[in-house]
PDB file of C-alpha atoms and ligand atoms in Angstrom:
ATOM      1  CA  UNK Z   1      -6.985   3.251 -10.635  1.00 46.00           C
ATOM      2  CA  UNK Z   2      -8.307   2.075  -7.309  1.00 46.00           C
ATOM      3  CA  UNK Z   3      -6.450   2.226  -4.059  1.00 63.00           C
ATOM      4  CA  UNK Z   4      -6.968  -0.963  -2.076  1.00 69.00           C
ATOM      5  CA  UNK Z   5      -4.485  -0.152   0.636  1.00 85.00           C
ATOM      6  CA  UNK Z   6      -5.818   0.630   4.104  1.00 92.00           C
ATOM      7  CA  UNK Z   7      -5.526   4.212   5.307  1.00 97.00           C
ATOM      8  CA  UNK Z   8      -3.192   5.537   8.004  1.00 98.00           C
ATOM      9  CA  UNK Z   9      -3.549   8.921   9.701  1.00 98.00           C
ATOM     10  CA  UNK Z  10      -0.809   9.997  12.124  1.00 98.00           C
ATOM     11  CA  UNK Z  11      -0.745  13.119  14.263  1.00 98.00           C
ATOM     12  CA  UNK Z  12       2.556  14.947  14.684  1.00 98.00           C
ATOM     13  CA  UNK Z  13       2.193  17.070  17.786  1.00 98.00           C
ATOM     14  CA  UNK Z  14       5.603  18.725  17.301  1.00 98.00           C
ATOM     15  CA  UNK Z  15       6.655  20.659  20.441  1.00 98.00           C
ATOM     16  CA  UNK Z  16       3.123  21.199  21.688  1.00 98.00           C
ATOM     17  CA  UNK Z  17       1.231  19.929  24.696  1.00 98.00           C
ATOM     18  CA  UNK Z  18       1.421  19.762  28.459  1.00 98.00           C
ATOM     19  CA  UNK Z  19       0.444  16.915  30.721  1.00 97.00           C
ATOM     20  CA  UNK Z  20      -3.061  18.120  31.579  1.00 96.00           C
ATOM     21  CA  UNK Z  21      -4.061  19.215  28.080  1.00 96.00           C
ATOM     22  CA  UNK Z  22      -2.632  16.033  26.555  1.00 98.00           C
ATOM     23  CA  UNK Z  23      -4.875  13.879  28.713  1.00 98.00           C
ATOM     24  CA  UNK Z  24      -8.005  15.491  27.310  1.00 98.00           C
ATOM     25  CA  UNK Z  25      -6.701  15.241  23.747  1.00 98.00           C
ATOM     26  CA  UNK Z  26      -5.585  11.608  24.035  1.00 98.00           C
ATOM     27  CA  UNK Z  27      -8.819  10.556  25.701  1.00 98.00           C
ATOM     28  CA  UNK Z  28     -10.855  12.395  23.085  1.00 98.00           C
ATOM     29  CA  UNK Z  29      -8.994  10.692  20.261  1.00 98.00           C
ATOM     30  CA  UNK Z  30      -9.132   7.251  21.928  1.00 98.00           C
ATOM     31  CA  UNK Z  31     -12.870   7.573  22.296  1.00 97.00           C
ATOM     32  CA  UNK Z  32     -13.533   9.068  18.859  1.00 97.00           C
ATOM     33  CA  UNK Z  33     -11.675   6.394  16.907  1.00 97.00           C
ATOM     34  CA  UNK Z  34     -14.093   3.751  18.137  1.00 96.00           C
ATOM     35  CA  UNK Z  35     -16.592   4.782  15.475  1.00 95.00           C
ATOM     36  CA  UNK Z  36     -14.083   4.748  12.597  1.00 96.00           C
ATOM     37  CA  UNK Z  37     -14.110   1.973   9.993  1.00 94.00           C
ATOM     38  CA  UNK Z  38     -11.610  -0.798  10.734  1.00 93.00           C
ATOM     39  CA  UNK Z  39      -9.490  -0.030   7.649  1.00 93.00           C
ATOM     40  CA  UNK Z  40      -8.438   3.338   9.078  1.00 97.00           C
ATOM     41  CA  UNK Z  41      -5.335   3.065  11.259  1.00 98.00           C
ATOM     42  CA  UNK Z  42      -4.568   5.975  13.579  1.00 98.00           C
ATOM     43  CA  UNK Z  43      -1.380   7.097  15.299  1.00 98.00           C
ATOM     44  CA  UNK Z  44      -0.079  10.029  17.343  1.00 98.00           C
ATOM     45  CA  UNK Z  45       3.561  11.050  17.628  1.00 99.00           C
ATOM     46  CA  UNK Z  46       4.087  12.921  20.893  1.00 98.00           C
ATOM     47  CA  UNK Z  47       7.098  14.672  22.472  1.00 98.00           C
ATOM     48  CA  UNK Z  48       9.403  12.130  24.205  1.00 98.00           C
ATOM     49  CA  UNK Z  49       8.390  13.000  27.799  1.00 98.00           C
ATOM     50  CA  UNK Z  50       4.783  12.134  27.047  1.00 98.00           C
ATOM     51  CA  UNK Z  51       5.335   8.639  25.659  1.00 98.00           C
ATOM     52  CA  UNK Z  52       4.467   7.138  29.039  1.00 98.00           C
ATOM     53  CA  UNK Z  53       1.285   9.185  29.175  1.00 98.00           C
ATOM     54  CA  UNK Z  54       0.323   8.064  25.678  1.00 98.00           C
ATOM     55  CA  UNK Z  55       1.018   4.457  26.643  1.00 98.00           C
ATOM     56  CA  UNK Z  56      -1.221   4.762  29.691  1.00 98.00           C
ATOM     57  CA  UNK Z  57      -4.082   6.570  28.002  1.00 98.00           C
ATOM     58  CA  UNK Z  58      -4.030   4.841  24.612  1.00 98.00           C
ATOM     59  CA  UNK Z  59      -3.034   1.376  25.782  1.00 95.00           C
ATOM     60  CA  UNK Z  60      -6.425  -0.229  25.373  1.00 92.00           C
ATOM     61  CA  UNK Z  61      -7.445   1.812  22.320  1.00 96.00           C
ATOM     62  CA  UNK Z  62      -6.661   1.148  18.658  1.00 97.00           C
ATOM     63  CA  UNK Z  63      -4.516   4.297  18.478  1.00 98.00           C
ATOM     64  CA  UNK Z  64      -0.785   3.619  18.059  1.00 98.00           C
ATOM     65  CA  UNK Z  65       1.649   6.097  19.614  1.00 98.00           C
ATOM     66  CA  UNK Z  66       5.138   7.086  18.684  1.00 98.00           C
ATOM     67  CA  UNK Z  67       7.971   9.609  18.804  1.00 99.00           C
ATOM     68  CA  UNK Z  68       8.987  12.407  16.450  1.00 98.00           C
ATOM     69  CA  UNK Z  69      12.637  11.467  16.124  1.00 98.00           C
ATOM     70  CA  UNK Z  70      15.209   8.916  17.305  1.00 98.00           C
ATOM     71  CA  UNK Z  71      18.970   9.034  17.605  1.00 98.00           C
ATOM     72  CA  UNK Z  72      21.154   7.631  14.843  1.00 98.00           C
ATOM     73  CA  UNK Z  73      23.210   5.975  17.617  1.00 98.00           C
ATOM     74  CA  UNK Z  74      22.296   2.816  19.448  1.00 98.00           C
ATOM     75  CA  UNK Z  75      23.380   4.085  22.894  1.00 98.00           C
ATOM     76  CA  UNK Z  76      26.247   5.886  24.533  1.00 98.00           C
ATOM     77  CA  UNK Z  77      27.635   9.310  25.401  1.00 98.00           C
ATOM     78  CA  UNK Z  78      25.237  11.395  23.332  1.00 98.00           C
ATOM     79  CA  UNK Z  79      23.810  13.936  25.753  1.00 98.00           C
ATOM     80  CA  UNK Z  80      20.241  14.854  25.005  1.00 98.00           C
ATOM     81  CA  UNK Z  81      19.672  12.122  22.448  1.00 98.00           C
ATOM     82  CA  UNK Z  82      16.967   9.479  22.743  1.00 98.00           C
ATOM     83  CA  UNK Z  83      17.595   5.964  21.444  1.00 98.00           C
ATOM     84  CA  UNK Z  84      15.029   4.067  19.405  1.00 98.00           C
ATOM     85  CA  UNK Z  85      15.120   1.258  21.976  1.00 98.00           C
ATOM     86  CA  UNK Z  86      14.096   3.744  24.679  1.00 98.00           C
ATOM     87  CA  UNK Z  87      11.090   4.755  22.615  1.00 98.00           C
ATOM     88  CA  UNK Z  88      10.263   1.087  22.088  1.00 98.00           C
ATOM     89  CA  UNK Z  89      10.348   0.578  25.876  1.00 98.00           C
ATOM     90  CA  UNK Z  90       7.071   2.497  25.970  1.00 98.00           C
ATOM     91  CA  UNK Z  91       5.473   0.127  23.444  1.00 98.00           C
ATOM     92  CA  UNK Z  92       5.550   2.811  20.785  1.00 98.00           C
ATOM     93  CA  UNK Z  93       4.779   1.829  17.220  1.00 98.00           C
ATOM     94  CA  UNK Z  94       6.102   4.755  15.207  1.00 98.00           C
ATOM     95  CA  UNK Z  95       9.064   7.098  14.979  1.00 99.00           C
ATOM     96  CA  UNK Z  96       9.051  10.010  12.558  1.00 99.00           C
ATOM     97  CA  UNK Z  97      12.482  10.493  10.982  1.00 98.00           C
ATOM     98  CA  UNK Z  98      13.746  13.204   8.667  1.00 98.00           C
ATOM     99  CA  UNK Z  99      10.976  15.704   9.279  1.00 98.00           C
ATOM    100  CA  UNK Z 100      11.781  18.896   7.354  1.00 98.00           C
ATOM    101  CA  UNK Z 101      12.017  20.812  10.638  1.00 98.00           C
ATOM    102  CA  UNK Z 102      14.789  18.435  11.753  1.00 98.00           C
ATOM    103  CA  UNK Z 103      16.512  18.756   8.377  1.00 98.00           C
ATOM    104  CA  UNK Z 104      16.235  22.567   8.391  1.00 97.00           C
ATOM    105  CA  UNK Z 105      16.862  23.462  12.049  1.00 98.00           C
ATOM    106  CA  UNK Z 106      19.182  20.625  13.055  1.00 97.00           C
ATOM    107  CA  UNK Z 107      21.080  20.162   9.818  1.00 98.00           C
ATOM    108  CA  UNK Z 108      20.028  16.549   9.344  1.00 98.00           C
ATOM    109  CA  UNK Z 109      21.288  15.055   6.100  1.00 98.00           C
ATOM    110  CA  UNK Z 110      19.556  12.273   4.214  1.00 98.00           C
ATOM    111  CA  UNK Z 111      22.407   9.962   5.229  1.00 98.00           C
ATOM    112  CA  UNK Z 112      21.707  10.690   8.901  1.00 98.00           C
ATOM    113  CA  UNK Z 113      17.999  10.135   8.293  1.00 98.00           C
ATOM    114  CA  UNK Z 114      18.897   6.791   6.731  1.00 98.00           C
ATOM    115  CA  UNK Z 115      20.801   5.752   9.875  1.00 98.00           C
ATOM    116  CA  UNK Z 116      17.904   6.823  12.075  1.00 98.00           C
ATOM    117  CA  UNK Z 117      15.582   4.742   9.911  1.00 99.00           C
ATOM    118  CA  UNK Z 118      17.812   1.708  10.501  1.00 98.00           C
ATOM    119  CA  UNK Z 119      17.820   2.324  14.261  1.00 98.00           C
ATOM    120  CA  UNK Z 120      14.057   2.610  14.363  1.00 99.00           C
ATOM    121  CA  UNK Z 121      13.618  -0.625  12.421  1.00 98.00           C
ATOM    122  CA  UNK Z 122      16.149  -2.451  14.590  1.00 98.00           C
ATOM    123  CA  UNK Z 123      14.173  -1.426  17.681  1.00 98.00           C
ATOM    124  CA  UNK Z 124      10.941  -2.750  16.190  1.00 98.00           C
ATOM    125  CA  UNK Z 125       9.493   0.682  15.422  1.00 98.00           C
ATOM    126  CA  UNK Z 126       7.903   1.673  12.126  1.00 98.00           C
ATOM    127  CA  UNK Z 127       9.844   4.676  10.821  1.00 99.00           C
ATOM    128  CA  UNK Z 128       7.803   7.380   9.107  1.00 99.00           C
ATOM    129  CA  UNK Z 129      10.391   8.743   6.698  1.00 99.00           C
ATOM    130  CA  UNK Z 130       9.638  12.321   5.639  1.00 98.00           C
ATOM    131  CA  UNK Z 131      10.661  13.799   2.305  1.00 98.00           C
ATOM    132  CA  UNK Z 132       9.717  17.082   0.682  1.00 98.00           C
ATOM    133  CA  UNK Z 133      10.882  20.010  -1.407  1.00 98.00           C
ATOM    134  CA  UNK Z 134      11.070  23.714  -0.587  1.00 97.00           C
ATOM    135  CA  UNK Z 135       9.129  26.312  -2.567  1.00 95.00           C
ATOM    136  CA  UNK Z 136      12.331  27.348  -4.284  1.00 95.00           C
ATOM    137  CA  UNK Z 137      13.014  23.791  -5.366  1.00 97.00           C
ATOM    138  CA  UNK Z 138       9.448  23.330  -6.633  1.00 96.00           C
ATOM    139  CA  UNK Z 139       9.601  26.537  -8.600  1.00 94.00           C
ATOM    140  CA  UNK Z 140      12.986  25.497  -9.947  1.00 97.00           C
ATOM    141  CA  UNK Z 141      11.427  22.290 -11.258  1.00 97.00           C
ATOM    142  CA  UNK Z 142      13.512  19.967  -9.087  1.00 98.00           C
ATOM    143  CA  UNK Z 143      10.787  18.471  -6.852  1.00 98.00           C
ATOM    144  CA  UNK Z 144      11.209  14.902  -8.119  1.00 98.00           C
ATOM    145  CA  UNK Z 145      14.980  15.111  -8.002  1.00 98.00           C
ATOM    146  CA  UNK Z 146      14.887  16.369  -4.406  1.00 98.00           C
ATOM    147  CA  UNK Z 147      12.404  13.868  -2.989  1.00 98.00           C
ATOM    148  CA  UNK Z 148      13.903  11.063  -5.081  1.00 98.00           C
ATOM    149  CA  UNK Z 149      17.363  11.729  -3.659  1.00 98.00           C
ATOM    150  CA  UNK Z 150      15.999  11.932  -0.098  1.00 98.00           C
ATOM    151  CA  UNK Z 151      14.166   8.623  -0.478  1.00 98.00           C
ATOM    152  CA  UNK Z 152      17.015   6.864  -2.283  1.00 98.00           C
ATOM    153  CA  UNK Z 153      19.453   7.660   0.540  1.00 98.00           C
ATOM    154  CA  UNK Z 154      17.192   5.747   2.922  1.00 98.00           C
ATOM    155  CA  UNK Z 155      16.390   2.861   0.568  1.00 98.00           C
ATOM    156  CA  UNK Z 156      20.092   2.419  -0.164  1.00 98.00           C
ATOM    157  CA  UNK Z 157      20.855   1.258   3.380  1.00 98.00           C
ATOM    158  CA  UNK Z 158      17.839  -1.042   3.764  1.00 98.00           C
ATOM    159  CA  UNK Z 159      17.238  -4.599   2.613  1.00 98.00           C
ATOM    160  CA  UNK Z 160      14.052  -5.196   0.635  1.00 98.00           C
ATOM    161  CA  UNK Z 161      12.482  -6.742   3.737  1.00 98.00           C
ATOM    162  CA  UNK Z 162      13.383  -3.703   5.832  1.00 98.00           C
ATOM    163  CA  UNK Z 163      12.191  -1.260   3.184  1.00 98.00           C
ATOM    164  CA  UNK Z 164       8.825  -3.016   3.124  1.00 98.00           C
ATOM    165  CA  UNK Z 165       8.392  -2.081   6.817  1.00 98.00           C
ATOM    166  CA  UNK Z 166       8.712   1.692   6.492  1.00 98.00           C
ATOM    167  CA  UNK Z 167       6.114   4.418   5.965  1.00 98.00           C
ATOM    168  CA  UNK Z 168       6.955   7.368   3.723  1.00 98.00           C
ATOM    169  CA  UNK Z 169       5.462  10.835   4.199  1.00 98.00           C
ATOM    170  CA  UNK Z 170       5.579  13.384   1.406  1.00 98.00           C
ATOM    171  CA  UNK Z 171       5.570  16.793   3.051  1.00 98.00           C
ATOM    172  CA  UNK Z 172       6.229  19.766   0.782  1.00 98.00           C
ATOM    173  CA  UNK Z 173       8.035  22.265   3.023  1.00 97.00           C
ATOM    174  CA  UNK Z 174       5.998  25.168   1.623  1.00 96.00           C
ATOM    175  CA  UNK Z 175       2.773  23.487   2.724  1.00 96.00           C
ATOM    176  CA  UNK Z 176       3.764  22.750   6.337  1.00 95.00           C
ATOM    177  CA  UNK Z 177       2.034  24.952   8.863  1.00 91.00           C
ATOM    178  CA  UNK Z 178       1.270  27.527   6.195  1.00 92.00           C
ATOM    179  CA  UNK Z 179      -2.401  26.739   5.650  1.00 89.00           C
ATOM    180  CA  UNK Z 180      -1.446  26.271   1.993  1.00 88.00           C
ATOM    181  CA  UNK Z 181      -1.852  22.575   1.224  1.00 89.00           C
ATOM    182  CA  UNK Z 182      -0.626  21.058  -2.012  1.00 91.00           C
ATOM    183  CA  UNK Z 183      -3.562  20.430  -4.311  1.00 96.00           C
ATOM    184  CA  UNK Z 184      -4.673  16.815  -4.554  1.00 97.00           C
ATOM    185  CA  UNK Z 185      -3.268  16.699  -8.089  1.00 97.00           C
ATOM    186  CA  UNK Z 186       0.131  18.084  -7.037  1.00 97.00           C
ATOM    187  CA  UNK Z 187       0.326  15.629  -4.144  1.00 98.00           C
ATOM    188  CA  UNK Z 188      -0.799  12.663  -6.235  1.00 98.00           C
ATOM    189  CA  UNK Z 189       1.799  13.426  -8.870  1.00 98.00           C
ATOM    190  CA  UNK Z 190       4.653  13.275  -6.351  1.00 98.00           C
ATOM    191  CA  UNK Z 191       3.153  10.229  -4.635  1.00 98.00           C
ATOM    192  CA  UNK Z 192       3.014   8.369  -7.960  1.00 98.00           C
ATOM    193  CA  UNK Z 193       6.672   9.236  -8.492  1.00 98.00           C
ATOM    194  CA  UNK Z 194       7.597   8.015  -4.995  1.00 98.00           C
ATOM    195  CA  UNK Z 195       5.540   4.850  -5.488  1.00 98.00           C
ATOM    196  CA  UNK Z 196       7.494   4.010  -8.621  1.00 98.00           C
ATOM    197  CA  UNK Z 197      10.742   4.638  -6.772  1.00 98.00           C
ATOM    198  CA  UNK Z 198       9.661   2.300  -3.967  1.00 98.00           C
ATOM    199  CA  UNK Z 199       8.555  -0.354  -6.448  1.00 98.00           C
ATOM    200  CA  UNK Z 200      11.966  -0.195  -8.096  1.00 98.00           C
ATOM    201  CA  UNK Z 201      13.454  -1.365  -4.783  1.00 98.00           C
ATOM    202  CA  UNK Z 202      11.320  -4.510  -4.863  1.00 97.00           C
ATOM    203  CA  UNK Z 203       7.761  -5.649  -5.413  1.00 96.00           C
ATOM    204  CA  UNK Z 204       7.125  -5.915  -1.642  1.00 96.00           C
ATOM    205  CA  UNK Z 205       8.104  -2.278  -1.195  1.00 98.00           C
ATOM    206  CA  UNK Z 206       5.602  -0.901  -3.706  1.00 97.00           C
ATOM    207  CA  UNK Z 207       2.749  -0.964  -1.221  1.00 96.00           C
ATOM    208  CA  UNK Z 208       4.336   0.800   1.749  1.00 98.00           C
ATOM    209  CA  UNK Z 209       1.962   3.462   3.075  1.00 98.00           C
ATOM    210  CA  UNK Z 210       2.572   6.840   1.424  1.00 98.00           C
ATOM    211  CA  UNK Z 211       1.227   9.656   3.574  1.00 98.00           C
ATOM    212  CA  UNK Z 212       0.711  13.252   2.554  1.00 98.00           C
ATOM    213  CA  UNK Z 213       1.491  16.015   5.073  1.00 98.00           C
ATOM    214  CA  UNK Z 214       1.220  19.778   4.936  1.00 97.00           C
ATOM    215  CA  UNK Z 215      -1.834  21.746   6.035  1.00 96.00           C
ATOM    216  CA  UNK Z 216      -4.202  18.777   5.966  1.00 97.00           C
ATOM    217  CA  UNK Z 217      -7.523  19.908   7.437  1.00 97.00           C
ATOM    218  CA  UNK Z 218     -10.986  18.403   7.757  1.00 97.00           C
ATOM    219  CA  UNK Z 219     -11.970  20.402   4.652  1.00 97.00           C
ATOM    220  CA  UNK Z 220      -9.305  19.100   2.273  1.00 97.00           C
ATOM    221  CA  UNK Z 221      -8.606  15.629   3.711  1.00 97.00           C
ATOM    222  CA  UNK Z 222     -11.195  13.594   1.808  1.00 96.00           C
ATOM    223  CA  UNK Z 223     -10.090  14.895  -1.555  1.00 97.00           C
ATOM    224  CA  UNK Z 224      -6.425  14.196  -0.803  1.00 97.00           C
ATOM    225  CA  UNK Z 225      -7.131  10.712   0.564  1.00 97.00           C
ATOM    226  CA  UNK Z 226      -9.158   9.803  -2.514  1.00 96.00           C
ATOM    227  CA  UNK Z 227      -6.051   9.941  -4.709  1.00 97.00           C
ATOM    228  CA  UNK Z 228      -4.714   6.648  -6.016  1.00 96.00           C
ATOM    229  CA  UNK Z 229      -1.333   6.853  -4.276  1.00 98.00           C
ATOM    230  CA  UNK Z 230      -2.219   8.758  -1.106  1.00 98.00           C
ATOM    231  CA  UNK Z 231      -2.661   6.275   1.734  1.00 98.00           C
ATOM    232  CA  UNK Z 232      -3.341   8.758   4.504  1.00 98.00           C
ATOM    233  CA  UNK Z 233      -1.818  11.771   6.182  1.00 98.00           C
ATOM    234  CA  UNK Z 234       0.740  13.118   8.629  1.00 98.00           C
ATOM    235  CA  UNK Z 235      -1.117  15.844  10.470  1.00 98.00           C
ATOM    236  CA  UNK Z 236       0.495  18.719  12.370  1.00 98.00           C
ATOM    237  CA  UNK Z 237      -1.617  21.631  13.549  1.00 97.00           C
ATOM    238  CA  UNK Z 238      -4.951  19.897  13.043  1.00 98.00           C
ATOM    239  CA  UNK Z 239      -3.830  16.986  15.254  1.00 98.00           C
ATOM    240  CA  UNK Z 240      -3.922  19.238  18.315  1.00 98.00           C
ATOM    241  CA  UNK Z 241      -7.709  19.373  18.383  1.00 98.00           C
ATOM    242  CA  UNK Z 242      -9.465  16.042  18.865  1.00 98.00           C
ATOM    243  CA  UNK Z 243     -12.448  17.113  16.761  1.00 98.00           C
ATOM    244  CA  UNK Z 244     -10.368  18.181  13.767  1.00 98.00           C
ATOM    245  CA  UNK Z 245      -8.069  15.171  13.974  1.00 98.00           C
ATOM    246  CA  UNK Z 246     -10.990  12.763  14.194  1.00 98.00           C
ATOM    247  CA  UNK Z 247     -12.716  14.473  11.266  1.00 98.00           C
ATOM    248  CA  UNK Z 248      -9.567  13.910   9.198  1.00 98.00           C
ATOM    249  CA  UNK Z 249      -9.464  10.252  10.307  1.00 98.00           C
ATOM    250  CA  UNK Z 250     -13.122   9.917   9.303  1.00 97.00           C
ATOM    251  CA  UNK Z 251     -12.308  11.400   5.892  1.00 97.00           C
ATOM    252  CA  UNK Z 252      -9.755   8.604   5.470  1.00 96.00           C
ATOM    253  CA  UNK Z 253     -12.573   6.124   6.019  1.00 93.00           C
ATOM    254  CA  UNK Z 254     -14.691   7.796   3.365  1.00 82.00           C
ATOM    255  CA  UNK Z 255     -11.764   7.778   0.953  1.00 50.00           C
ATOM    256  CA  UNK Z 256     -11.166   4.089   1.535  1.00 52.00           C
ATOM    257  CA  UNK Z 257     -14.735   3.092   0.773  1.00 47.00           C
ATOM    258  CA  UNK Z 258     -14.977   5.365  -2.288  1.00 46.00           C
ATOM    259  CA  UNK Z 259     -11.884   3.742  -3.737  1.00 43.00           C
ATOM    260  CA  UNK Z 260     -13.236   0.213  -3.498  1.00 41.00           C
TER     261      UNK Z 260
HETATM  262  P1  LIG Y 301       0.863  20.848   9.385  1.00 55.99           P
HETATM  263  O1  LIG Y 301       2.204  20.018   9.664  1.00 55.99           O
HETATM  264  O2  LIG Y 301      -0.269  19.862   9.263  1.00 55.99           O
HETATM  265  O3  LIG Y 301       0.704  21.750  10.567  1.00 55.99           O
HETATM  266  O4  LIG Y 301       1.074  21.603   8.101  1.00 55.99           O
HETATM  267  C1  LIG Y 301       2.432  18.764   9.088  1.00 55.99           C
HETATM  268  C2  LIG Y 301       3.774  18.233   9.527  1.00 55.99           C
HETATM  269  O5  LIG Y 301       4.729  19.017   9.646  1.00 55.99           O
HETATM  270  O6  LIG Y 301       3.923  17.019   9.757  1.00 55.99           O
END
C-alpha cells in the first residue's frame, strides 16, 4: 500500500524556551527547511508568549507556527485562558488540543477536547487532536477502544467538512518523553485503525494527516514515516534542537519519495 499523502512534521516545544534561545532555534529551522522537498510541511507549536516571536522570525519562511492549546470558550471571564481567536491574531496555523499532558495534569476530558477543536476550527486554525493510550491500557488490550473513544468524541461534534480540516496525532502516553518509541508496526496498526474510524465519518475525512508522536528521533523517524498510514510526526524533545528537528523533517522527505 502506498502513501500518497504529503508529510507533516510539527514540533511541540511544550514549556521550553526563552526569548534568546528561541531566536536561534527558529532561525535555524527557518533556514534548514529551505532544502527540504516541497511535499514536507513543517510546523512549530510554541508557548503562547512566543507566538509573536514565531510570527516575526518565521513569517517569510515555509514553517507554520501554532499554539499548544486553546480555550474551550470563545471569550470572557476565564482568567489565564487563551482564546483561539487570540492565537489566530498572530497568524498561527495550528493549535494542539488534547495533548496527553493536558488530559493527565489538567483533567481534560474528550468532550472538552472536542469543544476546543471546534473553537480552533472556528478561528481558522488547524487543530492537531491528540489521542493515545497509557501503558496500562495497552497491556490491558484496550488501546483501540481508548483511542477510538477519544477520537469519536471529537468527530461527534464536527460536520464532515469540519472533520476534514483537522489533523490527528497518535501519541501513546508510554512513549512520550521516555525515549521508548512505539515500533513502526505498533504505530502503523493504531494508525490504520484511526484511519478507518476517520473514513467512517466520511470519504473526505479519510485522508486527514495522521501524525505519530512519542520519542521520534532522527534515528527512528524514517522507518515510522515509511508506514502506509503515518503521515508525519509530532515531535517533543527532538524539536528543541534545530539539527535533530531538521533531520526528522528530512526523514519525512525520504519517506515520501520511497512511498511513491
Ligand atoms: P516526545 O514528545 O517527542 O518528547 O516524546 C512528543 C509529544 O509529547 O508531543
